[in-house]
Tab-separated table of C-alpha atoms in Angstrom:
chain	number	residue	atom	x	y	z
Q	129	MET	CA	71.612	83.162	-25.290
Q	130	ASN	CA	67.710	82.863	-24.682
Q	131	ASP	CA	66.218	79.379	-24.694
Q	132	PRO	CA	66.729	78.636	-28.949
Q	133	TYR	CA	63.811	76.639	-28.365
Q	134	LYS	CA	61.455	79.545	-26.663
Q	135	VAL	CA	62.905	81.584	-30.079
Q	136	LEU	CA	61.530	79.231	-32.395
Q	137	GLY	CA	58.627	78.858	-30.127
Q	138	VAL	CA	58.397	75.162	-30.484
Q	139	SER	CA	58.771	72.597	-27.511
Q	140	PRO	CA	62.020	71.171	-26.756
Q	141	ASN	CA	60.944	67.859	-27.729
Q	142	ALA	CA	59.620	69.102	-30.887
Q	143	SER	CA	61.150	66.557	-34.187
Q	144	ASP	CA	64.153	67.944	-36.838
Q	145	ASP	CA	61.187	68.609	-39.144
Q	146	GLU	CA	59.251	71.104	-36.609
Q	147	VAL	CA	62.506	72.606	-35.710
Q	148	LYS	CA	63.008	73.293	-39.265
Q	149	ARG	CA	59.011	74.367	-40.315
Q	150	ALA	CA	59.517	77.048	-37.446
Q	151	TYR	CA	62.514	78.181	-39.092
Q	152	ARG	CA	61.502	78.596	-42.280
Q	153	GLN	CA	58.702	80.592	-41.113
Q	154	LEU	CA	59.954	82.562	-38.979
Q	155	ALA	CA	62.518	83.627	-41.373
Q	156	LYS	CA	59.849	84.437	-44.379
Q	157	LYS	CA	58.558	86.722	-41.889
Q	158	TYR	CA	61.890	88.685	-40.898
Q	159	HIS	CA	64.363	88.285	-42.939
Q	160	PRO	CA	66.036	91.485	-44.321
Q	161	ASP	CA	65.421	90.893	-48.052
Q	162	ALA	CA	60.922	90.791	-46.831
Q	163	ASN	CA	62.214	94.266	-43.902
Q	164	PRO	CA	64.604	96.187	-45.362
Q	165	GLY	CA	66.331	98.753	-42.995
Q	166	ASP	CA	64.754	97.262	-40.206
Q	167	ARG	CA	67.137	96.861	-37.229
Q	168	HIS	CA	64.554	95.033	-35.276
Q	169	ALA	CA	63.958	92.303	-37.387
Q	170	GLU	CA	67.772	92.153	-38.319
Q	171	GLN	CA	68.451	90.975	-34.744
Q	172	ARG	CA	65.374	88.911	-35.209
Q	173	MET	CA	66.882	87.016	-37.715
Q	174	LYS	CA	70.456	86.635	-35.814
Q	175	GLU	CA	68.771	85.483	-33.032
Q	176	ILE	CA	66.064	83.014	-35.121
Q	177	ASN	CA	69.501	81.993	-36.790
Q	178	ALA	CA	71.410	81.262	-34.303
Q	179	ALA	CA	68.708	79.782	-31.905
Q	180	TYR	CA	68.046	77.308	-35.041
Q	181	ASP	CA	71.800	76.533	-34.823
Q	182	ALA	CA	72.594	75.696	-31.696
Q	183	ILE	CA	69.312	73.398	-31.966
Q	184	ILE	CA	70.121	71.249	-35.310
Q	185	ASN	CA	74.204	71.185	-34.286
Q	186	LYS	CA	73.251	69.269	-31.323
Q	187	LYS	CA	71.701	67.182	-33.164
Q	188	THR	CA	73.570	66.204	-35.782
Q	189	THR	CA	77.626	64.402	-34.378
Q	190	ALA	CA	77.161	65.338	-30.895
Q	191	GLY	CA	77.634	68.569	-31.785
Q	192	GLN	CA	80.928	67.999	-32.930
Q	193	SER	CA	79.204	69.922	-36.664
Q	194	ALA	CA	80.304	73.537	-36.954
Q	195	TYR	CA	78.102	74.764	-40.144
Q	196	GLY	CA	75.940	77.495	-38.413
Q	197	GLY	CA	78.967	80.048	-39.333
Q	198	TYR	CA	79.412	80.073	-35.437
Q	199	GLY	CA	81.861	77.679	-35.182
Q	200	GLY	CA	83.672	78.780	-38.515
Q	201	GLY	CA	85.389	76.444	-41.029
Q	202	TYR	CA	82.816	73.975	-42.867
Q	203	GLY	CA	83.394	70.354	-42.337
Q	204	SER	CA	82.614	68.592	-39.071
Q	205	TYR	CA	85.509	69.531	-36.994
Q	206	GLY	CA	85.066	72.811	-37.073
Q	207	GLY	CA	85.720	73.292	-34.170
Q	208	TYR	CA	87.411	70.542	-31.438
Q	209	ARG	CA	86.713	72.299	-28.479
Q	210	SER	CA	84.741	69.542	-27.138
Q	211	GLY	CA	87.384	66.212	-26.327
Q	212	ARG	CA	90.487	67.088	-23.936
Q	213	ALA	CA	93.374	67.645	-27.115
Q	214	GLY	CA	94.797	68.280	-23.739
Q	215	TYR	CA	98.317	68.105	-22.941
Q	216	GLU	CA	100.271	64.710	-21.729
Q	217	SER	CA	103.575	64.677	-19.836
Q	218	GLY	CA	106.224	62.687	-21.499
Q	219	ASP	CA	104.278	65.321	-25.167
Q	220	ASN	CA	106.950	66.061	-27.743
Q	221	SER	CA	107.378	69.906	-27.841
Q	222	TYR	CA	105.865	69.492	-31.587
Q	223	VAL	CA	103.206	67.940	-31.409
Q	224	GLU	CA	102.645	70.676	-27.942
Q	225	ALA	CA	102.869	72.483	-30.922
Q	226	ALA	CA	100.520	70.931	-32.850
Q	227	LEU	CA	97.533	70.196	-30.116
Q	228	ASN	CA	97.220	74.211	-29.610
Q	229	TYR	CA	97.289	75.161	-33.074
Q	230	ILE	CA	94.408	73.164	-33.244
Q	231	ALA	CA	91.946	74.201	-31.216
Q	232	TYR	CA	92.655	77.449	-32.808
Q	233	ARG	CA	92.094	75.978	-36.170
Q	234	ARG	CA	95.251	76.437	-37.116
Q	235	TYR	CA	95.170	73.328	-39.336
Q	236	ALA	CA	97.448	73.574	-41.793
Q	237	GLU	CA	99.982	75.212	-39.196
Q	238	ALA	CA	99.804	72.220	-36.819
Q	239	LEU	CA	100.960	69.485	-39.947
Q	240	ASN	CA	103.370	72.045	-40.635
Q	241	VAL	CA	104.749	70.891	-37.180
Q	242	LEU	CA	104.114	67.746	-37.643
Q	243	GLN	CA	106.467	67.366	-39.895
Q	244	ASN	CA	109.507	68.525	-37.649
Q	245	VAL	CA	108.993	64.767	-35.626
Q	246	PRO	CA	110.988	62.162	-37.444
Q	247	THR	CA	109.604	58.739	-38.408
Q	248	SER	CA	110.989	56.666	-35.604
Q	249	GLU	CA	109.590	58.829	-33.144
Q	250	LYS	CA	105.842	59.619	-34.095
Q	251	ASN	CA	103.831	57.953	-31.231
Q	252	ALA	CA	100.469	57.348	-30.831
Q	253	ARG	CA	99.690	60.910	-30.346
Q	254	TRP	CA	101.531	62.402	-32.810
Q	255	TYR	CA	98.710	60.065	-34.672
Q	256	TYR	CA	96.173	61.372	-32.489
Q	257	ALA	CA	97.354	64.720	-33.413
Q	258	SER	CA	98.085	64.175	-37.258
Q	259	ALA	CA	94.592	62.368	-37.309
Q	260	LEU	CA	92.671	66.028	-35.829
Q	261	ALA	CA	94.833	68.091	-37.784
Q	262	ASN	CA	93.815	66.094	-41.680
Q	263	ALA	CA	90.182	65.787	-40.315
Q	264	GLY	CA	90.518	69.342	-40.136
Q	265	MET	CA	91.631	69.918	-43.618
Q	266	ASN	CA	89.194	67.499	-44.894
Q	267	ASN	CA	91.350	64.902	-45.472
Q	268	ARG	CA	89.411	61.959	-44.084
Q	269	VAL	CA	91.370	59.214	-46.059
Q	270	THR	CA	94.541	59.859	-44.077
Q	271	ALA	CA	92.338	61.194	-41.329
Q	272	LYS	CA	90.926	57.873	-40.533
Q	273	GLN	CA	94.453	55.658	-40.527
Q	274	GLN	CA	95.941	58.387	-38.371
Q	275	ALA	CA	92.719	57.930	-35.942
Q	276	GLU	CA	92.951	53.770	-36.157
Q	277	ARG	CA	96.919	53.590	-36.126
Q	278	ALA	CA	96.900	55.452	-32.697
Q	279	VAL	CA	94.377	53.736	-31.631
Q	280	SER	CA	96.093	49.931	-32.510
Q	281	MET	CA	99.833	51.671	-31.005
Q	282	ASP	CA	97.759	52.505	-27.967
Q	283	PRO	CA	94.426	51.038	-27.589
Q	284	THR	CA	93.990	52.337	-24.051
Q	285	ASN	CA	93.664	55.475	-24.948
Q	286	PRO	CA	89.885	57.051	-24.348
Q	287	ASP	CA	91.061	60.137	-26.913
Q	288	TYR	CA	91.982	58.018	-29.281
Q	289	ARG	CA	89.362	55.523	-29.150
Q	290	ASP	CA	86.809	59.241	-29.566
Q	291	LEU	CA	88.153	60.752	-32.255
Q	292	LEU	CA	88.228	57.432	-34.475
Q	293	ASP	CA	84.062	56.473	-33.417
Q	294	ARG	CA	83.548	60.651	-34.404
Q	295	LEU	CA	85.769	59.860	-37.504
Q	296	ASN	CA	82.938	57.299	-38.467
Q	297	ASN	CA	80.001	58.237	-36.982
Q	298	PRO	CA	78.942	60.353	-40.024
Q	299	SER	CA	80.051	57.406	-42.702
Q	300	ALA	CA	77.704	54.986	-39.600
Q	301	THR	CA	74.885	57.474	-39.864
Q	302	TYR	CA	74.401	57.248	-43.560
Q	303	SER	CA	74.871	53.797	-43.599
Q	304	ARG	CA	71.133	52.850	-41.351
Q	305	GLN	CA	69.598	55.996	-42.978
Q	306	ARG	CA	70.861	53.634	-46.817
Q	307	GLY	CA	69.743	50.966	-45.567
Q	308	THR	CA	65.879	52.204	-45.022
Q	309	TYR	CA	66.301	52.411	-49.415
Q	310	SER	CA	65.740	48.627	-49.570
Q	311	THR	CA	66.054	49.268	-53.570
Q	312	SER	CA	69.611	49.482	-53.095
Q	313	VAL	CA	71.649	45.829	-53.712
Q	314	ASN	CA	73.881	45.081	-51.396
Q	315	PRO	CA	77.187	43.252	-53.404
Q	316	THR	CA	78.211	41.485	-50.319
Q	317	SER	CA	75.438	39.929	-50.310
Q	318	ILE	CA	75.268	38.720	-53.727
Q	319	CYS	CA	79.265	38.404	-53.259
Q	320	PHE	CA	78.972	35.244	-50.907
Q	321	GLY	CA	75.940	33.872	-52.613
Q	322	LEU	CA	77.491	33.476	-55.668
Q	323	CYS	CA	81.012	32.138	-54.210
Q	324	LEU	CA	78.985	30.078	-51.255
Q	325	CYS	CA	77.147	28.658	-54.921
Q	326	SER	CA	79.891	27.882	-56.769
Q	327	LEU	CA	82.052	26.243	-53.726
Q	328	ILE	CA	78.597	23.811	-53.893
Q	329	SER	CA	78.887	22.929	-57.166
Q	330	ARG	CA	82.519	22.681	-57.358
Q	331	LEU	CA	82.128	20.045	-54.544
Q	332	CYS	CA	79.133	18.509	-55.832
Q	333	CYS	CA	81.079	17.814	-59.816
Q	334	ARG	CA	84.050	15.754	-57.813
Q	335	GLY	CA	83.431	13.067	-60.392
Q	336	GLY	CA	84.311	15.411	-63.692
Q	337	CYS	CA	80.296	14.987	-64.375
Q	338	TYR	CA	79.195	18.520	-66.307
Q	339	ARG	CA	75.893	19.223	-64.491
Q	340	GLY	CA	73.074	21.376	-66.257
Q	341	TRP	CA	74.293	24.021	-67.383
E	126	MET	CA	79.094	66.000	-64.736
E	127	PHE	CA	78.998	62.339	-64.970
E	128	GLY	CA	75.261	61.076	-64.486
E	129	TYR	CA	76.128	59.474	-60.991
E	130	VAL	CA	73.936	62.040	-58.676
E	131	THR	CA	70.330	60.824	-59.821
E	132	LEU	CA	67.446	59.516	-58.392
E	133	ARG	CA	67.270	55.327	-59.101
E	134	PRO	CA	63.640	54.013	-61.075
E	135	GLY	CA	61.246	53.610	-59.961
E	136	ALA	CA	62.176	55.047	-56.142
E	137	VAL	CA	60.203	58.314	-55.585
E	138	SER	CA	56.052	58.347	-56.954
E	139	GLU	CA	55.183	59.062	-60.490
E	140	GLU	CA	54.190	62.661	-58.705
E	141	ASP	CA	58.022	63.205	-58.008
E	142	PHE	CA	59.481	61.620	-60.739
E	143	LYS	CA	57.318	64.392	-62.965
E	144	ARG	CA	58.735	67.005	-60.716
E	145	TYR	CA	62.115	66.050	-60.795
E	146	ARG	CA	61.954	65.896	-64.310
E	147	ALA	CA	59.694	68.966	-64.535
E	148	PHE	CA	63.004	70.282	-63.357
E	149	TYR	CA	65.284	68.340	-65.637
E	150	CYS	CA	62.859	70.045	-68.873
E	151	GLY	CA	63.194	73.598	-67.803
E	152	LEU	CA	67.033	73.272	-67.367
E	153	CYS	CA	66.835	71.980	-70.563
E	154	ASN	CA	65.017	75.002	-71.832
E	155	THR	CA	67.238	77.411	-70.261
E	156	LEU	CA	69.981	76.396	-71.654
E	157	ASN	CA	68.436	76.376	-75.235
E	158	THR	CA	66.605	79.586	-74.862
E	159	GLY	CA	69.563	81.419	-72.086
E	160	PHE	CA	72.819	80.333	-74.065
E	161	GLY	CA	72.125	78.939	-76.839
E	162	ILE	CA	71.219	75.243	-78.029
E	163	THR	CA	74.954	73.597	-78.594
E	164	SER	CA	75.090	74.338	-74.710
E	165	SER	CA	72.286	71.144	-74.743
E	166	LEU	CA	75.498	68.858	-74.541
E	167	THR	CA	76.005	69.302	-70.977
E	168	LEU	CA	72.602	68.996	-69.826
E	169	SER	CA	72.749	66.067	-66.616
E	170	TYR	CA	70.769	64.740	-64.213
E	171	ASP	CA	73.107	65.805	-61.724
E	172	ILE	CA	72.703	69.397	-61.759
E	173	THR	CA	69.241	69.392	-61.598
E	174	PHE	CA	69.507	68.502	-57.755
E	175	VAL	CA	71.516	71.052	-57.060
E	176	ILE	CA	69.060	72.623	-58.664
E	177	MET	CA	66.301	70.971	-56.579
E	178	LEU	CA	68.489	71.877	-54.020
E	179	LEU	CA	69.197	75.457	-54.082
E	180	ASN	CA	65.359	76.074	-54.890
E	181	SER	CA	64.400	73.570	-51.858
E	182	LEU	CA	66.815	76.167	-49.592
E	183	TYR	CA	65.523	79.295	-51.136
E	184	GLU	CA	61.987	79.033	-52.258
E	185	GLY	CA	62.448	81.872	-54.394
E	186	GLY	CA	59.374	80.802	-56.067
E	187	GLU	CA	59.073	78.387	-59.497
E	188	GLY	CA	58.058	79.736	-63.108
E	189	LYS	CA	55.714	76.454	-64.557
E	190	ALA	CA	55.515	75.977	-68.456
E	191	GLN	CA	54.423	73.285	-71.162
E	192	ILE	CA	56.649	73.370	-73.675
E	193	ARG	CA	57.563	71.356	-76.482
E	194	CYS	CA	60.910	69.925	-77.128
E	195	LEU	CA	63.371	68.826	-79.965
E	196	PRO	CA	63.665	65.571	-79.203
E	197	HIS	CA	59.829	65.357	-77.960
E	198	PRO	CA	57.995	67.166	-80.575
E	199	LEU	CA	54.771	65.473	-79.963
E	200	HIS	CA	54.032	65.916	-76.741
E	201	LEU	CA	53.793	68.549	-74.089
E	202	HIS	CA	55.577	68.503	-71.118
E	203	SER	CA	55.920	70.424	-68.018
E	204	ALA	CA	58.795	72.546	-67.417
E	205	ILE	CA	59.290	74.312	-64.181
E	206	ILE	CA	62.119	77.086	-63.917
E	207	CYS	CA	63.138	78.776	-60.671
E	208	GLU	CA	65.771	81.517	-59.934
E	209	ALA	CA	68.747	78.877	-59.507
E	210	THR	CA	67.824	77.168	-62.700
E	211	LYS	CA	69.753	79.797	-64.568
E	212	TYR	CA	72.523	79.926	-62.243
E	213	CYS	CA	72.808	76.472	-62.344
E	214	ALA	CA	72.993	75.977	-66.441
E	215	ALA	CA	75.638	78.778	-65.953
E	216	MET	CA	77.938	76.627	-63.608
E	217	ASN	CA	77.163	72.909	-65.100
E	218	ILE	CA	78.916	75.330	-68.635
E	219	ALA	CA	81.672	75.787	-67.187
E	220	LEU	CA	82.397	72.640	-65.501
E	221	SER	CA	82.498	71.761	-68.787
E	222	TYR	CA	84.084	73.795	-70.991
E	223	HIS	CA	87.131	73.829	-68.522
E	224	LYS	CA	86.773	69.896	-68.773
E	225	LEU	CA	87.439	70.351	-72.352
E	226	LEU	CA	89.836	72.688	-71.555
E	227	ASP	CA	91.643	70.332	-70.171
E	228	ASP	CA	90.974	67.296	-72.393
E	229	VAL	CA	92.518	69.474	-75.262
E	230	ARG	CA	95.062	70.118	-73.186
E	231	ASP	CA	96.585	67.053	-72.360
E	232	GLU	CA	94.508	64.226	-74.171
E	233	LYS	CA	95.013	66.754	-77.428
E	234	SER	CA	91.463	65.515	-77.582
E	235	VAL	CA	90.045	66.294	-81.071
E	236	LYS	CA	86.786	65.235	-79.696
E	237	ALA	CA	87.245	67.684	-77.360
E	238	ARG	CA	87.953	70.393	-79.377
E	239	ALA	CA	85.353	70.201	-81.572
E	240	ALA	CA	83.124	70.235	-78.640
E	241	LEU	CA	84.719	73.176	-77.344
E	242	LEU	CA	84.062	75.040	-79.949
E	243	PHE	CA	80.456	74.486	-79.639
E	244	LEU	CA	80.212	75.984	-75.956
E	245	ASN	CA	82.289	79.332	-76.703
E	246	GLY	CA	79.926	81.215	-77.177
E	247	ALA	CA	77.905	79.853	-74.105
E	248	TYR	CA	80.394	79.913	-71.685
E	249	LYS	CA	81.573	83.433	-73.212
E	250	LYS	CA	77.622	84.787	-71.811
E	251	ALA	CA	77.798	82.114	-68.564
E	252	ARG	CA	81.682	84.104	-67.572
E	253	SER	CA	79.713	87.183	-67.444
E	254	MET	CA	77.010	86.782	-65.241
E	255	TYR	CA	79.279	85.156	-63.134
E	256	PRO	CA	82.535	85.971	-63.768
E	257	LYS	CA	83.480	84.798	-59.307
E	258	LYS	CA	82.357	81.508	-59.743
E	259	CYS	CA	83.451	80.988	-63.399
E	260	GLU	CA	87.233	82.022	-61.929
E	261	ALA	CA	86.592	80.010	-59.066
E	262	ILE	CA	85.777	76.661	-61.168
E	263	GLU	CA	88.595	77.696	-63.884
E	264	ARG	CA	91.035	77.880	-60.931
E	265	GLY	CA	90.058	74.334	-59.459
E	266	LEU	CA	90.332	71.997	-62.260
E	267	SER	CA	93.896	73.668	-63.276
E	268	ARG	CA	95.000	72.577	-60.070
E	269	LEU	CA	93.653	69.150	-60.304
E	270	CYS	CA	94.700	68.886	-63.894
E	271	GLU	CA	98.043	69.650	-62.313
E	272	LEU	CA	97.732	67.463	-59.654
E	273	GLU	CA	96.515	64.333	-61.940
E	274	ARG	CA	99.803	64.947	-64.605
E	275	GLU	CA	102.008	65.166	-61.585
E	276	ASN	CA	100.812	61.782	-60.403
E	277	CYS	CA	99.708	62.946	-56.939
E	278	LYS	CA	99.940	59.555	-54.193
E	279	ASP	CA	97.886	62.349	-52.007
E	280	ILE	CA	93.794	60.528	-52.771
E	281	ASP	CA	93.107	63.507	-50.818
E	282	ALA	CA	94.370	66.235	-51.910
E	283	LEU	CA	92.897	65.202	-55.041
E	284	ILE	CA	89.372	64.338	-53.738
E	285	ASN	CA	89.119	67.749	-52.134
E	286	SER	CA	90.396	69.303	-55.829
E	287	PHE	CA	86.935	68.465	-57.392
E	288	GLY	CA	85.003	68.275	-53.956
E	289	ASN	CA	86.052	72.047	-53.269
E	290	ILE	CA	84.730	73.112	-56.824
E	291	MET	CA	81.250	71.683	-56.290
E	292	ALA	CA	82.301	73.138	-52.965
E	293	ASP	CA	82.702	76.532	-54.715
E	294	ILE	CA	78.988	75.924	-57.119
E	295	ILE	CA	77.038	74.413	-55.004
E	296	SER	CA	77.174	77.587	-51.841
E	297	TYR	CA	74.785	80.153	-54.113
E	298	HIS	CA	75.985	83.581	-51.943
E	299	ASP	CA	78.954	82.753	-50.501
E	300	ASP	CA	78.735	83.772	-47.157
E	301	ASP	CA	75.327	83.429	-45.615
E	302	MET	CA	74.100	81.874	-42.906
E	303	PHE	CA	74.252	78.245	-44.981
E	304	ALA	CA	77.447	79.034	-46.751
E	305	PRO	CA	79.215	76.530	-44.583
E	306	ALA	CA	76.568	73.401	-44.786
E	307	LEU	CA	76.741	73.647	-48.667
E	308	LYS	CA	80.280	74.117	-48.569
E	309	SER	CA	80.338	70.391	-46.944
E	310	LEU	CA	78.151	69.018	-48.660
E	311	GLY	CA	79.379	70.251	-52.018
E	312	LEU	CA	82.807	68.797	-51.389
E	313	GLY	CA	81.560	65.114	-50.050
E	314	LEU	CA	79.091	65.305	-53.357
E	315	GLY	CA	81.548	65.967	-55.038
E	316	GLY	CA	84.442	64.038	-53.848
E	317	PHE	CA	81.777	61.112	-54.522
E	318	VAL	CA	81.693	61.770	-58.050
E	319	TYR	CA	85.237	61.868	-58.314
E	320	MET	CA	85.826	58.602	-56.769
E	321	MET	CA	82.689	57.361	-59.001
E	322	ASP	CA	84.204	58.704	-62.245
E	323	ALA	CA	87.924	57.014	-61.301
E	324	TYR	CA	85.762	53.318	-60.184
E	325	GLU	CA	83.876	53.439	-63.225
E	326	ASP	CA	87.047	53.753	-65.499
E	327	PHE	CA	89.920	52.097	-63.911
E	328	ASP	CA	90.049	49.343	-66.470
E	329	LYS	CA	89.939	52.165	-69.274
E	330	ASP	CA	93.212	54.572	-67.472
E	331	GLN	CA	94.715	50.952	-67.494
E	332	ARG	CA	94.337	50.222	-70.686
E	333	GLU	CA	94.996	53.720	-72.413
E	334	GLY	CA	97.916	54.245	-69.624
E	335	CYS	CA	95.586	57.432	-68.509
E	336	PHE	CA	95.900	58.567	-64.182
E	337	ASN	CA	93.490	57.308	-62.554
E	338	PRO	CA	93.866	57.607	-58.424
E	339	LEU	CA	92.809	54.882	-57.759
E	340	THR	CA	96.147	52.679	-58.452
E	341	GLU	CA	97.875	52.701	-56.115
E	342	LEU	CA	94.901	50.897	-54.130
E	343	HIS	CA	94.431	48.247	-56.795
E	344	GLN	CA	96.807	47.012	-55.537
E	345	ARG	CA	95.799	46.086	-51.700
E	346	ASN	CA	94.195	43.109	-51.340
E	347	ASP	CA	90.716	45.031	-49.580
E	348	TYR	CA	90.637	47.448	-53.129
E	349	GLU	CA	86.836	47.322	-52.548
E	350	ASP	CA	85.695	47.399	-49.294
E	351	LYS	CA	88.610	50.479	-49.259
E	352	VAL	CA	86.974	52.248	-52.119
E	353	ASN	CA	83.486	51.383	-50.526
E	354	ASP	CA	85.041	52.616	-46.801
E	355	ILE	CA	85.909	56.737	-48.788
E	356	MET	CA	82.977	56.942	-51.605
E	357	THR	CA	80.525	56.250	-47.987
E	358	MET	CA	82.665	59.086	-46.257
E	359	LEU	CA	81.806	61.124	-47.991
E	360	MET	CA	78.420	61.280	-48.742
E	361	GLY	CA	77.949	60.501	-45.076
E	362	GLU	CA	79.868	64.514	-44.518
E	363	CYS	CA	77.418	65.461	-48.163
E	364	ALA	CA	74.000	64.344	-45.752
E	365	GLU	CA	75.093	65.655	-42.223
E	366	ALA	CA	75.273	68.800	-43.942
E	367	PHE	CA	72.576	68.456	-46.261
E	368	GLU	CA	70.699	67.233	-42.918
E	369	TYR	CA	71.133	70.269	-41.082
E	370	LEU	CA	69.812	72.152	-43.788
E	371	PRO	CA	66.235	73.169	-43.636
E	372	LEU	CA	64.541	71.503	-46.098
E	373	GLN	CA	61.358	70.788	-46.946
E	374	LEU	CA	60.423	71.776	-50.258
E	375	ASP	CA	61.173	68.202	-52.327
E	376	VAL	CA	63.111	66.752	-49.066
E	377	GLY	CA	62.266	62.894	-50.254
E	378	ILE	CA	62.978	63.612	-53.422
E	379	LEU	CA	67.139	65.039	-52.520
E	380	ARG	CA	67.061	62.055	-50.302
E	381	SER	CA	66.373	59.702	-52.541
E	382	VAL	CA	69.071	60.650	-54.559
E	383	ILE	CA	71.909	61.220	-51.344
E	384	TYR	CA	71.243	58.410	-49.617
E	385	ASP	CA	70.195	55.478	-52.863
E	386	GLY	CA	70.238	56.953	-55.902
E	387	VAL	CA	74.401	57.867	-56.311
E	388	TRP	CA	74.938	53.825	-55.953
E	389	GLU	CA	73.354	53.133	-59.151
E	390	LYS	CA	76.075	52.307	-60.729
E	391	TYR	CA	77.903	51.183	-58.730
E	392	ASP	CA	75.071	48.676	-57.961
E	393	ILE	CA	75.697	47.733	-61.735
E	394	ILE	CA	79.364	48.097	-62.023
E	395	ARG	CA	79.501	45.029	-58.188
E	396	THR	CA	77.162	43.464	-60.136
E	397	ARG	CA	77.934	43.066	-63.818
E	398	GLU	CA	81.556	42.576	-61.865
E	399	LYS	CA	80.449	39.669	-59.584
E	400	ARG	CA	78.152	38.052	-62.861
E	401	ASN	CA	81.771	38.022	-64.529
E	402	ARG	CA	84.052	36.932	-61.930
E	403	GLN	CA	81.546	33.585	-61.132
E	404	THR	CA	81.672	32.665	-64.686
E	405	PHE	CA	85.084	32.542	-64.475
E	406	SER	CA	85.254	30.358	-61.635
E	407	MET	CA	83.427	28.242	-62.835
E	408	LEU	CA	84.272	27.093	-66.636
């Protein structure tokens, strides 16, 4: 592909906003609705879309996002091309098969295959594969639980930790951004404050006196 | 929808708030004139967010008018109508209609039956305009009801059941470049709304013996943390998809809703509970 920054006419240091502005300007010009039947415009639009996706996808969850239709499937786990979902010796053949399915984004089949493993044989790798498949199906609660399980069963494995980090990434990014909206009240800090106050007042009122309130 | 997808009061400038309000007025006006006066039963700020989101993405042009309306007959105020307004009005009617149908079936609610009568005409119109989308809403809500009736314990399945409906609604063009991102946004936002509704109604559902997806979770010591976790994950997905979109128009308002406004009800509930607990512990 051509240099996506050149296609959009922005510098490689351009901010998200600049990239988006450039995209919108070009899209107005080359959109098929504005150029019906124009093959050249259609081709340009494809390049512009691809360039946008290449730049903006890189800036969200480290390349995991696949919204552009170039990775297909919606949700961040559309494409597990990165991450070494490779095979390890001692891999149960069901887990092997599941990881294969996952590489081709066939998450439902992967989950099906994993069901064949009896509970007593569910090792860290099984939980890892299951977490990947569930993430692909947008079963985020289960995926996170299973990734945590894999990490706790084998804390030294970097793949498992990596997966858990990626699963937590959107929440972490979101919470950081949310924190900049200072109108929101933090219930945890209120709770701590109130608990502290009630503890102190209980200690002070040991003698059974009724202070004030 | 449930009144969760809104702006926190005072969160944006007066100018921005007026614009937000104008889209809401435009929606109300469209419901009344396009679908009949009783359809404005379904009016909400939640769907106003979707209107502004789609308008920001597709920028198909806005019509502005100064109108008077029944609840506010004395003053003229601004209304903005865009291409997404009619679509979202229809989607909201369809959502409300099918939700009421399910309420009638499951809870035999008399109120719901009455409300349905009012919405019949409006729904017929919505369905003639967007048959595929209405069918998808019907299927989705049916599926959700089935899961709830079976006492489903799989919280992901329940969340996604409602989330997928929102995903369908928000992805206006099913197959354009931004459909996957819009679907992901809808999935996260819809899931959050489903969780918030369950969280808010938990005590009432327990009292009335109604299904609540948080029943199992509620038995844990870390219930509040877990609920917060899940809702943050859902908004995290929603926000990530949102930031992928090349939005410029009204982006401040939209961000304020996504990152802050959606938590307003949650914060109110938490503060009230802490206050109640503190009162009890001091007695």
